[in-house]
Amino acid sequence: MRMSIGTPPFEILAIADTGSDLIWTQCEPCSSCYSQNPPLFDPTNSSTYTDISCNSTECLSLEQTSCQKSCQYSVQYGDQSFSNGDVATETITFGSNTGQLVSLPETIFGCGHDDGGTFSPKGSGIIGLGGGKVSLISQMGSSIGGKFSYCLVPFSSSSSKSSKMNFGDSGMVSGAGVVSTPIVVKSPNTFYYLTLEGISVGDERLDLYNSSSTSDDYETSSEGNIIIDSGTTLTLLPSDLYDQLESAVRNAIPLKTVEDPAQMLSLCYSTEKDFVVPIITAHFKGADVKLNSLNTFVKTSESVICLAFIPSSDLAIFGNLAQLNLLVGYDLKKKTLSFKPTNCAQHS
């Protein structure tokens, strides 16, 4: 996602992440940053950059802060990537559908001076879109009416199109093919929780909870059992459901399997053999989302393709591969999330 920061505006490209809150970018001086291709933001060149004091309400509202001369943040992500730096306020600027620039003055953000992990050199940070206080969504406030959407362009797209985000009324998802599911309010409020009832491989349905459990047990154990996260690549499923899924996919693709060179994914095939990938459907409460091979398999080398799901004993996550070529809309006032199959490279 592209936006500009500072005065004069300095363009950055960052990961739009619905699974975290803080907006941050790598900043000069940066002795221990990961390598990035675009130039780093230099706060000394901006007339609107202001460090936040340690005893300010903004600093106290953040988790994992410390105090040096000013408020310091420290964030860590599920894949052990991390960022540490100064908490500041700054003017953030976006393009809009009308061509007019939209500015958000005094936006809380992090100026990262110590960052590392699995970040791509193409980008310079993270734009937190979660439900917490300091996320971009919360800081935009009533101006967007709790509505936003994005359409993730497949990595392999020959076009150089980047994924688009829309806010406010232009973030509404409507028309033919839209399905919607409730957003469940749970703690921590950073995450957007959905209810996954099961998965189908072709016509074979795999339910997350067996029919012998009582409806009360079902309700308490299933409501809000998965988060949707644009910042996580793979989809993480409860171990029982993952085992059923892997078994069903093995049956549907009866070819010899191969090892994943990265040793992360457990069901892989050689790309030298042509095979048909079955449609996998995610059954959310009230919304069946069909996933094709783009969403369900990932190339881990030139000759190996693997099922892009992994088992998890912790939080279940609907990751960004599963969301490719879907227009995904959030309506936080109505507490609904909508999916619409879309060619995201052509979506404006």
mmCIF file of N, CA and C in Angstrom, residues 255-258 268-276 299-306:
data_model
loop_
_atom_site.group_PDB
_atom_site.id
_atom_site.type_symbol
_atom_site.label_atom_id
_atom_site.label_comp_id
_atom_site.label_asym_id
_atom_site.label_seq_id
_atom_site.Cartn_x
_atom_site.Cartn_y
_atom_site.Cartn_z
ATOM 1 N N LEU A 255 -1.193 -38.149 -6.870
ATOM 2 C CA LEU A 255 0.141 -38.203 -7.472
ATOM 3 C C LEU A 255 1.186 -38.382 -6.381
ATOM 4 N N LYS A 256 2.381 -38.774 -6.798
ATOM 5 C CA LYS A 256 3.489 -38.904 -5.845
ATOM 6 C C LYS A 256 3.818 -37.518 -5.274
ATOM 7 N N THR A 257 3.944 -37.451 -3.955
ATOM 8 C CA THR A 257 4.287 -36.175 -3.329
ATOM 9 C C THR A 257 5.807 -36.019 -3.267
ATOM 10 N N VAL A 258 6.244 -34.762 -3.077
ATOM 11 C CA VAL A 258 7.681 -34.469 -2.962
ATOM 12 C C VAL A 258 7.900 -33.635 -1.697
ATOM 13 N N CYS A 268 3.248 -31.457 -0.875
ATOM 14 C CA CYS A 268 3.843 -30.799 -2.045
ATOM 15 C C CYS A 268 3.886 -31.746 -3.241
ATOM 16 N N TYR A 269 3.826 -31.162 -4.424
ATOM 17 C CA TYR A 269 3.885 -31.918 -5.673
ATOM 18 C C TYR A 269 4.906 -31.280 -6.610
ATOM 19 N N SER A 270 5.373 -32.084 -7.562
ATOM 20 C CA SER A 270 6.284 -31.568 -8.584
ATOM 21 C C SER A 270 5.475 -30.817 -9.638
ATOM 22 N N THR A 271 5.982 -29.654 -10.044
ATOM 23 C CA THR A 271 5.283 -28.870 -11.075
ATOM 24 C C THR A 271 5.495 -29.462 -12.468
ATOM 25 N N GLU A 272 6.350 -30.484 -12.563
ATOM 26 C CA GLU A 272 6.585 -31.111 -13.871
ATOM 27 C C GLU A 272 5.370 -31.918 -14.320
ATOM 28 N N LYS A 273 4.552 -32.340 -13.367
ATOM 29 C CA LYS A 273 3.326 -33.091 -13.693
ATOM 30 C C LYS A 273 2.146 -32.119 -13.722
ATOM 31 N N ASP A 274 1.339 -32.229 -14.761
ATOM 32 C CA ASP A 274 0.114 -31.429 -14.796
ATOM 33 C C ASP A 274 -0.934 -32.094 -13.921
ATOM 34 N N PHE A 275 -1.586 -31.323 -13.085
ATOM 35 C CA PHE A 275 -2.693 -31.885 -12.306
ATOM 36 C C PHE A 275 -3.723 -30.798 -12.024
ATOM 37 N N VAL A 276 -4.939 -31.254 -11.789
ATOM 38 C CA VAL A 276 -6.041 -30.325 -11.524
ATOM 39 C C VAL A 276 -6.166 -30.147 -10.015
ATOM 40 N N LYS A 299 4.058 -21.843 -4.879
ATOM 41 C CA LYS A 299 5.335 -22.376 -5.383
ATOM 42 C C LYS A 299 6.419 -22.110 -4.345
ATOM 43 N N THR A 300 7.112 -23.163 -3.916
ATOM 44 C CA THR A 300 8.210 -22.958 -2.971
ATOM 45 C C THR A 300 9.570 -23.058 -3.659
ATOM 46 N N SER A 301 9.568 -23.521 -4.903
ATOM 47 C CA SER A 301 10.773 -23.486 -5.747
ATOM 48 C C SER A 301 10.297 -23.579 -7.191
ATOM 49 N N GLU A 302 11.216 -23.550 -8.137
ATOM 50 C CA GLU A 302 10.835 -23.617 -9.552
ATOM 51 C C GLU A 302 10.076 -24.895 -9.878
ATOM 52 N N SER A 303 10.354 -25.960 -9.134
ATOM 53 C CA SER A 303 9.778 -27.259 -9.508
ATOM 54 C C SER A 303 8.818 -27.843 -8.465
ATOM 55 N N VAL A 304 8.544 -27.090 -7.393
ATOM 56 C CA VAL A 304 7.705 -27.635 -6.313
ATOM 57 C C VAL A 304 6.576 -26.663 -5.974
ATOM 58 N N ILE A 305 5.366 -27.233 -5.838
ATOM 59 C CA ILE A 305 4.194 -26.451 -5.439
ATOM 60 C C ILE A 305 3.562 -27.150 -4.236
ATOM 61 N N CYS A 306 3.155 -26.361 -3.226
ATOM 62 C CA CYS A 306 2.684 -26.950 -1.961
ATOM 63 C C CYS A 306 1.344 -26.364 -1.529
#
